[in-house]
PDB file of C-alpha atoms in Angstrom:
ATOM      1  CA  MET A  30     -28.345  -9.434  -1.606  1.00 69.00           C
ATOM      2  CA  GLU A  31     -27.109  -9.814   2.201  1.00 90.00           C
ATOM      3  CA  GLU A  32     -23.738 -11.404   2.556  1.00 93.00           C
ATOM      4  CA  THR A  33     -24.496 -15.892   4.012  1.00 96.00           C
ATOM      5  CA  THR A  34     -22.030 -18.611   5.163  1.00 96.00           C
ATOM      6  CA  VAL A  35     -22.447 -20.837   3.043  1.00 96.00           C
ATOM      7  CA  TRP A  36     -20.095 -23.250   4.302  1.00 97.00           C
ATOM      8  CA  LYS A  37     -17.454 -23.320   6.930  1.00 97.00           C
ATOM      9  CA  GLY A  38     -14.785 -25.614   8.628  1.00 95.00           C
ATOM     10  CA  CYS A  39     -11.059 -27.283   8.896  1.00 95.00           C
ATOM     11  CA  SER A  40      -9.074 -29.050   7.763  1.00 96.00           C
ATOM     12  CA  SER A  41      -8.830 -32.586   8.368  1.00 97.00           C
ATOM     13  CA  GLN A  42      -6.080 -34.522  11.408  1.00 97.00           C
ATOM     14  CA  VAL A  43      -5.553 -36.710   8.810  1.00 97.00           C
ATOM     15  CA  LEU A  44      -2.529 -34.583   8.013  1.00 97.00           C
ATOM     16  CA  ASN A  45      -1.021 -34.302  11.870  1.00 97.00           C
ATOM     17  CA  LEU A  46      -1.534 -39.008  11.469  1.00 97.00           C
ATOM     18  CA  LYS A  47       2.594 -39.803  11.183  1.00 96.00           C
ATOM     19  CA  THR A  48       3.302 -37.048  13.901  1.00 97.00           C
ATOM     20  CA  PHE A  49       0.548 -38.160  15.701  1.00 97.00           C
ATOM     21  CA  LEU A  50       2.102 -42.192  14.919  1.00 97.00           C
ATOM     22  CA  VAL A  51       5.730 -40.743  15.662  1.00 96.00           C
ATOM     23  CA  CYS A  52       5.497 -38.792  19.075  1.00 95.00           C
ATOM     24  CA  GLY A  53       2.336 -41.735  20.148  1.00 94.00           C
ATOM     25  CA  LEU A  54       5.879 -44.552  20.032  1.00 95.00           C
ATOM     26  CA  ILE A  55       8.234 -41.890  21.428  1.00 93.00           C
ATOM     27  CA  ALA A  56       6.120 -41.552  24.268  1.00 90.00           C
ATOM     28  CA  ILE A  57       5.561 -45.308  25.170  1.00 91.00           C
ATOM     29  CA  LEU A  58       8.862 -45.590  24.090  1.00 90.00           C
ATOM     30  CA  LEU A  59       9.753 -43.449  26.916  1.00 86.00           C
ATOM     31  CA  LEU A  60       7.112 -44.605  29.427  1.00 85.00           C
ATOM     32  CA  ALA A  61       8.167 -48.153  28.818  1.00 87.00           C
ATOM     33  CA  ALA A  62      11.845 -47.079  29.728  1.00 82.00           C
ATOM     34  CA  MET A  63      10.496 -45.157  32.912  1.00 81.00           C
ATOM     35  CA  ALA A  64       8.834 -48.241  34.148  1.00 82.00           C
ATOM     36  CA  MET A  65      11.883 -51.121  33.193  1.00 83.00           C
ATOM     37  CA  MET A  66      13.628 -48.617  35.397  1.00 77.00           C
ATOM     38  CA  VAL A  67      11.332 -47.637  38.513  1.00 77.00           C
ATOM     39  CA  SER A  68      11.136 -51.926  38.217  1.00 81.00           C
ATOM     40  CA  ASN A  69      15.227 -52.813  38.025  1.00 78.00           C
ATOM     41  CA  ALA A  70      16.372 -50.210  40.841  1.00 69.00           C
ATOM     42  CA  GLU A  71      15.863 -50.488  44.177  1.00 74.00           C
ATOM     43  CA  LYS A  72      15.395 -46.161  44.602  1.00 77.00           C
ATOM     44  CA  PRO A  73      16.179 -44.371  41.327  1.00 74.00           C
ATOM     45  CA  PRO A  74      17.294 -41.701  41.504  1.00 78.00           C
ATOM     46  CA  ALA A  75      14.369 -38.825  41.390  1.00 79.00           C
ATOM     47  CA  PHE A  76      16.343 -36.687  38.619  1.00 79.00           C
ATOM     48  CA  LEU A  77      16.586 -39.672  36.058  1.00 77.00           C
ATOM     49  CA  ILE A  78      12.948 -40.146  36.708  1.00 76.00           C
ATOM     50  CA  TRP A  79      11.924 -36.350  36.416  1.00 83.00           C
ATOM     51  CA  THR A  80      14.203 -36.874  32.986  1.00 83.00           C
ATOM     52  CA  ASP A  81      12.054 -38.955  31.619  1.00 80.00           C
ATOM     53  CA  LEU A  82       9.106 -37.813  32.934  1.00 82.00           C
ATOM     54  CA  ILE A  83       9.504 -34.618  30.621  1.00 87.00           C
ATOM     55  CA  LEU A  84      11.100 -36.195  27.370  1.00 86.00           C
ATOM     56  CA  PHE A  85       7.984 -38.217  27.962  1.00 85.00           C
ATOM     57  CA  LEU A  86       5.846 -34.943  27.526  1.00 89.00           C
ATOM     58  CA  ALA A  87       7.800 -33.743  25.318  1.00 92.00           C
ATOM     59  CA  PRO A  88       6.695 -35.728  22.023  1.00 93.00           C
ATOM     60  CA  LEU A  89       2.823 -34.999  24.043  1.00 92.00           C
ATOM     61  CA  ALA A  90       2.839 -30.997  23.682  1.00 95.00           C
ATOM     62  CA  PHE A  91       4.671 -31.772  20.010  1.00 96.00           C
ATOM     63  CA  ALA A  92       1.626 -33.562  18.839  1.00 96.00           C
ATOM     64  CA  PHE A  93      -0.423 -30.931  20.915  1.00 96.00           C
ATOM     65  CA  ARG A  94       0.435 -28.118  18.591  1.00 96.00           C
ATOM     66  CA  LYS A  95       0.447 -29.977  15.425  1.00 96.00           C
ATOM     67  CA  TRP A  96      -3.310 -31.072  16.084  1.00 97.00           C
ATOM     68  CA  LEU A  97      -3.928 -27.144  17.765  1.00 97.00           C
ATOM     69  CA  LYS A  98      -1.959 -25.740  14.434  1.00 95.00           C
ATOM     70  CA  ILE A  99      -4.602 -27.750  11.976  1.00 96.00           C
ATOM     71  CA  GLN A 100      -7.658 -26.804  14.007  1.00 96.00           C
ATOM     72  CA  SER A 101      -7.271 -22.775  14.134  1.00 96.00           C
ATOM     73  CA  ARG A 102      -7.072 -23.380  10.347  1.00 95.00           C
ATOM     74  CA  VAL A 103     -10.709 -22.389   9.118  1.00 97.00           C
ATOM     75  CA  TYR A 104     -12.045 -21.731   6.002  1.00 97.00           C
ATOM     76  CA  GLU A 105     -14.609 -20.617   5.726  1.00 97.00           C
ATOM     77  CA  LEU A 106     -16.696 -19.713   2.021  1.00 97.00           C
ATOM     78  CA  THR A 107     -19.540 -17.187   1.994  1.00 97.00           C
ATOM     79  CA  THR A 108     -21.774 -16.281  -0.779  1.00 96.00           C
ATOM     80  CA  GLU A 109     -19.361 -13.738  -1.513  1.00 95.00           C
ATOM     81  CA  ARG A 110     -15.643 -14.428  -0.110  1.00 96.00           C
ATOM     82  CA  LEU A 111     -13.680 -16.748   0.516  1.00 96.00           C
ATOM     83  CA  LEU A 112     -12.552 -16.272   3.886  1.00 96.00           C
ATOM     84  CA  PHE A 113      -8.896 -18.744   5.541  1.00 96.00           C
ATOM     85  CA  THR A 114      -8.423 -18.211   9.001  1.00 97.00           C
ATOM     86  CA  ARG A 115      -5.305 -19.604  10.616  1.00 96.00           C
ATOM     87  CA  GLY A 116      -3.397 -18.893  14.283  1.00 94.00           C
ATOM     88  CA  ILE A 117      -2.732 -21.023  17.794  1.00 91.00           C
ATOM     89  CA  PHE A 118      -2.979 -16.997  19.522  1.00 93.00           C
ATOM     90  CA  SER A 119      -2.180 -14.188  16.932  1.00 96.00           C
ATOM     91  CA  LYS A 120      -4.830 -14.481  13.736  1.00 96.00           C
ATOM     92  CA  GLN A 121      -4.856 -14.061  10.454  1.00 96.00           C
ATOM     93  CA  THR A 122      -7.812 -13.701   8.165  1.00 96.00           C
ATOM     94  CA  ASP A 123      -6.918 -13.411   3.689  1.00 94.00           C
ATOM     95  CA  THR A 124     -10.047 -13.278   1.705  1.00 93.00           C
ATOM     96  CA  MET A 125     -10.410 -13.612  -1.526  1.00 94.00           C
ATOM     97  CA  GLU A 126     -13.399 -12.668  -4.310  1.00 94.00           C
ATOM     98  CA  LEU A 127     -15.407 -15.402  -4.868  1.00 95.00           C
ATOM     99  CA  TYR A 128     -15.326 -12.928  -8.281  1.00 94.00           C
ATOM    100  CA  ARG A 129     -11.743 -13.515  -8.752  1.00 94.00           C
ATOM    101  CA  VAL A 130     -11.800 -17.817  -8.879  1.00 95.00           C
ATOM    102  CA  LYS A 131     -10.481 -19.142 -12.420  1.00 94.00           C
ATOM    103  CA  ASP A 132     -10.639 -22.399 -12.133  1.00 95.00           C
ATOM    104  CA  LEU A 133     -11.063 -25.454 -10.155  1.00 96.00           C
ATOM    105  CA  THR A 134      -9.732 -28.269  -9.246  1.00 97.00           C
ATOM    106  CA  VAL A 135      -9.976 -31.260  -6.937  1.00 97.00           C
ATOM    107  CA  LEU A 136      -7.016 -33.584  -5.878  1.00 97.00           C
ATOM    108  CA  GLN A 137      -7.148 -36.267  -4.432  1.00 97.00           C
ATOM    109  CA  PRO A 138      -3.519 -37.865  -3.166  1.00 97.00           C
ATOM    110  CA  PHE A 139      -4.135 -41.718  -2.297  1.00 97.00           C
ATOM    111  CA  PHE A 140      -3.693 -41.552   0.923  1.00 96.00           C
ATOM    112  CA  LEU A 141      -6.188 -38.987   1.419  1.00 97.00           C
ATOM    113  CA  ARG A 142      -8.844 -40.282  -1.108  1.00 96.00           C
ATOM    114  CA  LEU A 143      -8.668 -43.510   1.152  1.00 96.00           C
ATOM    115  CA  PHE A 144     -10.267 -40.722   4.016  1.00 96.00           C
ATOM    116  CA  SER A 145     -12.527 -39.126   1.807  1.00 95.00           C
ATOM    117  CA  LEU A 146     -10.270 -36.033   2.348  1.00 97.00           C
ATOM    118  CA  GLY A 147      -8.713 -34.094  -0.860  1.00 97.00           C
ATOM    119  CA  ASN A 148      -7.098 -31.163  -2.101  1.00 98.00           C
ATOM    120  CA  ILE A 149      -9.194 -28.152  -3.627  1.00 98.00           C
ATOM    121  CA  VAL A 150      -6.808 -25.307  -5.619  1.00 97.00           C
ATOM    122  CA  LEU A 151      -7.965 -22.501  -6.871  1.00 97.00           C
ATOM    123  CA  GLN A 152      -6.442 -20.517  -9.599  1.00 96.00           C
ATOM    124  CA  THR A 153      -7.603 -16.882  -9.068  1.00 94.00           C
ATOM    125  CA  SER A 154      -6.961 -13.093 -10.817  1.00 92.00           C
ATOM    126  CA  ASP A 155      -5.834 -11.734  -7.276  1.00 88.00           C
ATOM    127  CA  ARG A 156      -2.578 -10.454  -7.291  1.00 88.00           C
ATOM    128  CA  THR A 157      -1.799 -11.505  -3.839  1.00 87.00           C
ATOM    129  CA  THR A 158      -3.252 -15.308  -3.643  1.00 87.00           C
ATOM    130  CA  PRO A 159      -2.715 -16.526  -7.557  1.00 93.00           C
ATOM    131  CA  THR A 160      -2.854 -20.201  -5.943  1.00 94.00           C
ATOM    132  CA  PHE A 161      -5.168 -20.541  -3.155  1.00 94.00           C
ATOM    133  CA  VAL A 162      -4.957 -24.362  -1.039  1.00 95.00           C
ATOM    134  CA  ILE A 163      -8.142 -25.937   0.725  1.00 96.00           C
ATOM    135  CA  GLU A 164      -6.128 -28.684   2.010  1.00 96.00           C
ATOM    136  CA  ALA A 165      -8.124 -32.452   3.613  1.00 96.00           C
ATOM    137  CA  VAL A 166     -12.001 -31.210   3.325  1.00 96.00           C
ATOM    138  CA  ARG A 167     -13.885 -33.688   3.436  1.00 95.00           C
ATOM    139  CA  ASN A 168     -15.667 -35.279   0.711  1.00 94.00           C
ATOM    140  CA  PRO A 169     -13.517 -32.532  -2.202  1.00 96.00           C
ATOM    141  CA  LYS A 170     -15.740 -32.520  -5.184  1.00 96.00           C
ATOM    142  CA  GLU A 171     -19.330 -32.099  -3.877  1.00 96.00           C
ATOM    143  CA  PHE A 172     -17.465 -28.735  -1.629  1.00 97.00           C
ATOM    144  CA  SER A 173     -15.763 -27.384  -4.988  1.00 96.00           C
ATOM    145  CA  ASP A 174     -19.707 -27.499  -6.176  1.00 97.00           C
ATOM    146  CA  LEU A 175     -20.518 -25.374  -4.093  1.00 97.00           C
ATOM    147  CA  ILE A 176     -17.640 -23.591  -4.388  1.00 97.00           C
ATOM    148  CA  ARG A 177     -17.880 -23.475  -8.291  1.00 96.00           C
ATOM    149  CA  ASN A 178     -21.603 -22.526  -7.910  1.00 96.00           C
ATOM    150  CA  ASN A 179     -21.143 -19.586  -5.388  1.00 96.00           C
ATOM    151  CA  VAL A 180     -18.624 -18.037  -7.215  1.00 96.00           C
ATOM    152  CA  GLU A 181     -20.779 -18.220 -10.903  1.00 95.00           C
ATOM    153  CA  SER A 182     -23.946 -16.661  -8.800  1.00 94.00           C
ATOM    154  CA  CYS A 183     -21.611 -13.900  -7.284  1.00 94.00           C
ATOM    155  CA  ARG A 184     -20.339 -13.217 -11.363  1.00 94.00           C
ATOM    156  CA  ASP A 185     -23.962 -13.496 -11.967  1.00 93.00           C
ATOM    157  CA  ARG A 186     -25.078 -10.622  -9.000  1.00 92.00           C
ATOM    158  CA  LYS A 187     -21.643  -8.001  -9.631  1.00 89.00           C
ATOM    159  CA  HIS A 188     -21.979  -8.630 -13.439  1.00 86.00           C
ATOM    160  CA  VAL A 189     -18.306  -9.467 -13.351  1.00 87.00           C
ATOM    161  CA  GLY A 190     -16.974 -11.746 -15.952  1.00 79.00           C
ATOM    162  CA  GLU A 191     -13.956 -13.229 -16.893  1.00 74.00           C
ATOM    163  CA  LEU A 192     -11.122 -11.774 -19.521  1.00 71.00           C
ATOM    164  CA  ASP A 193      -8.154 -13.510 -20.267  1.00 69.00           C
ATOM    165  CA  MET A 194      -4.901 -11.395 -21.982  1.00 70.00           C
ATOM    166  CA  ASN A 195      -2.610 -14.234 -22.090  1.00 66.00           C
ATOM    167  CA  GLU A 196      -4.079 -16.173 -24.552  1.00 59.00           C
ATOM    168  CA  LYS A 197      -2.398 -15.647 -28.789  1.00 61.00           C
ATOM    169  CA  ILE A 198      -4.739 -14.542 -30.850  1.00 57.00           C
ATOM    170  CA  ASN A 199      -5.084 -16.826 -34.296  1.00 59.00           C
ATOM    171  CA  GLU A 200      -4.045 -14.168 -36.721  1.00 53.00           C
TER     172      GLU A 200
END
């Protein structure tokens, strides 16, 4: 069977809401300071205007960088694997075979629940990534069901089961 993409998406920008609000407030305050400086002086010094303008652009650039960082984190669920790609200029892709997923947990903190978002925590038998978190995805319960169904299908196709050697044996 050929591997196909089942779902592809990225985390919500709601993760950046506090950053966006703070940067927006700072930019507005700096813009107001520049407007007051220009209106109160006959001819304000050019270096003050340029300094204020640069200071105005700094929080906007910071907010844009945070937006780009979240936007470049892409999760892809296929019929065989879960891929996580991140990076703005240089990309890194982590791959996890679906049959390695042992347990799924859906976390919906109050703030994320306000936006119908949640985190999905995967406990895996993968040595490099024993815990894998998919952050701030829309409809997390439905997405976790989709992951679970694909994990079970992958295990059936590969005839893979799980044996937990950490449990105590009753004597």
